[in-house]
Tab-separated table of C-alpha atoms in Angstrom:
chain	number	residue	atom	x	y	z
A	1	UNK	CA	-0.131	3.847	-13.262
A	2	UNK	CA	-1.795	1.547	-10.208
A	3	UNK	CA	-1.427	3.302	-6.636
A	4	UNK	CA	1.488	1.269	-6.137
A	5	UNK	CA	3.631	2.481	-8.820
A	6	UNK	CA	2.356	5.905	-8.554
A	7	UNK	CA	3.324	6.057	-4.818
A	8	UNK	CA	6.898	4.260	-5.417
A	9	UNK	CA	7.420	6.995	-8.425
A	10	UNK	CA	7.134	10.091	-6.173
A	11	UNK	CA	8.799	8.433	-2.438
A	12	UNK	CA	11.844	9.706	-3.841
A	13	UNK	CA	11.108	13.334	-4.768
A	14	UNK	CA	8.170	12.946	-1.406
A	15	UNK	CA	10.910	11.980	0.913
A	16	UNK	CA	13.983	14.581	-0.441
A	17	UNK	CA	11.936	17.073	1.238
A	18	UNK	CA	10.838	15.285	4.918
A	19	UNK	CA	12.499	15.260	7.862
A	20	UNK	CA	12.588	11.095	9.273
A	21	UNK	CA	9.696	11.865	11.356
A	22	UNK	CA	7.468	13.240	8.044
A	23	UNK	CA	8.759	10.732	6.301
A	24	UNK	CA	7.722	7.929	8.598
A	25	UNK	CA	3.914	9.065	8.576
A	26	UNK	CA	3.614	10.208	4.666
A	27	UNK	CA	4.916	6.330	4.380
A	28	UNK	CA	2.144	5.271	7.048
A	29	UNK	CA	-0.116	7.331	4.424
A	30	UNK	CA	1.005	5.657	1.104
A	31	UNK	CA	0.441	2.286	2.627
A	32	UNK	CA	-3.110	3.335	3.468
A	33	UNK	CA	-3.625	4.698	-0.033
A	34	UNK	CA	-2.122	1.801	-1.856
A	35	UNK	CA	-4.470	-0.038	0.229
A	36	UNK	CA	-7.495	1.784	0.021
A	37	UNK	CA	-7.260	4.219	-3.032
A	38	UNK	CA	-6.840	8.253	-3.461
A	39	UNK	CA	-9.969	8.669	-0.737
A	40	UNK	CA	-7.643	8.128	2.177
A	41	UNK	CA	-5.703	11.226	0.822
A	42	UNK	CA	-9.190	13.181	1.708
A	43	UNK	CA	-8.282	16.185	4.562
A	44	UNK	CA	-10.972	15.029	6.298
A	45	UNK	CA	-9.545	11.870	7.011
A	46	UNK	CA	-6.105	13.597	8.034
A	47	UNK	CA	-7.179	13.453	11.460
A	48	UNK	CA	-8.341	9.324	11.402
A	49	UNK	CA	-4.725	8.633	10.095
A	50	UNK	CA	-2.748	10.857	12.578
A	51	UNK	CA	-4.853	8.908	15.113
A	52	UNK	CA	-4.392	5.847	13.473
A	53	UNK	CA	-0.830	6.523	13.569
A	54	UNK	CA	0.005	7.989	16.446
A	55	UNK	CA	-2.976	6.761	19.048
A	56	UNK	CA	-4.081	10.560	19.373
A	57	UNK	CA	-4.246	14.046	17.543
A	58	UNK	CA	-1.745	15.001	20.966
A	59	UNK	CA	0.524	12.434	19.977
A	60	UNK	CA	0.840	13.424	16.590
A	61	UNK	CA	1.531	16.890	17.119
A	62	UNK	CA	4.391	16.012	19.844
A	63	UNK	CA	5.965	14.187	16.730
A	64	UNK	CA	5.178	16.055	13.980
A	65	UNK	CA	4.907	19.384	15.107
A	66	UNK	CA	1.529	21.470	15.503
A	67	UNK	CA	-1.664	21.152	13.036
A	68	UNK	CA	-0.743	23.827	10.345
A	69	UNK	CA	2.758	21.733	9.887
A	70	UNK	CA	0.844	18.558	10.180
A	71	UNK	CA	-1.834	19.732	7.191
A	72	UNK	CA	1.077	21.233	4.832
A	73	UNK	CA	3.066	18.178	4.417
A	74	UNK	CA	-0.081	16.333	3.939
A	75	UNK	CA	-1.062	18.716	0.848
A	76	UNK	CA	2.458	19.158	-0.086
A	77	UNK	CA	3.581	15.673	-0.624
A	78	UNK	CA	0.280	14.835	-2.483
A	79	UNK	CA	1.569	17.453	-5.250
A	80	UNK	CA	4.198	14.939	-5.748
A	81	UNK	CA	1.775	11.830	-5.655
A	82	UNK	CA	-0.137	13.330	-8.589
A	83	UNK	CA	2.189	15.734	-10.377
A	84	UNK	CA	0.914	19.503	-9.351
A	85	UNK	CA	-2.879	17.933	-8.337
A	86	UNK	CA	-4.118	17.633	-5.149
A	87	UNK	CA	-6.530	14.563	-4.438
């Protein structure tokens, strides 16, 4: 599968399980992947996307709630992406 199809394949199941607000940022996230390949899905570069997103890690955490919440739908919704395997 390309990124493309792989991320279209799993939005469904992905967003059944967000809230509007999660769902607007894992969708920031695909884009970015799509882009750019299964390295932006790296938890080190969580924090470059929330602030990518969002302007600032503050920002981020007003809107998605605090970092633990923030860093388990990022792992969660990746299980999704890749079936059980987490990039």
């Amino acid at each position: 599968l390309t990124r493309e199809e792989r991320a279209q394949a799993a939005e469904s199941n992905i967003f059944a399980l967000l809230d509007e607000k999660q769902r607007d940022f894992i969708s920031f996230v695909l884009s970015k992947y799509v882009e750019a390949g299964v390295d932006e899905l790296s938890q080190d570069k969580l924090p470059i996307l929330l602030k990518n997103k969002y302007q600032s890690f503050e920002d981020a955490k007003e809107v998605l709630g605090d970092e633990a919440s923030i860093s388990k739908v990022f792992i969660e919704f990746q299980k999704h992406l890749y079936g059980g395997r987490i990039a």
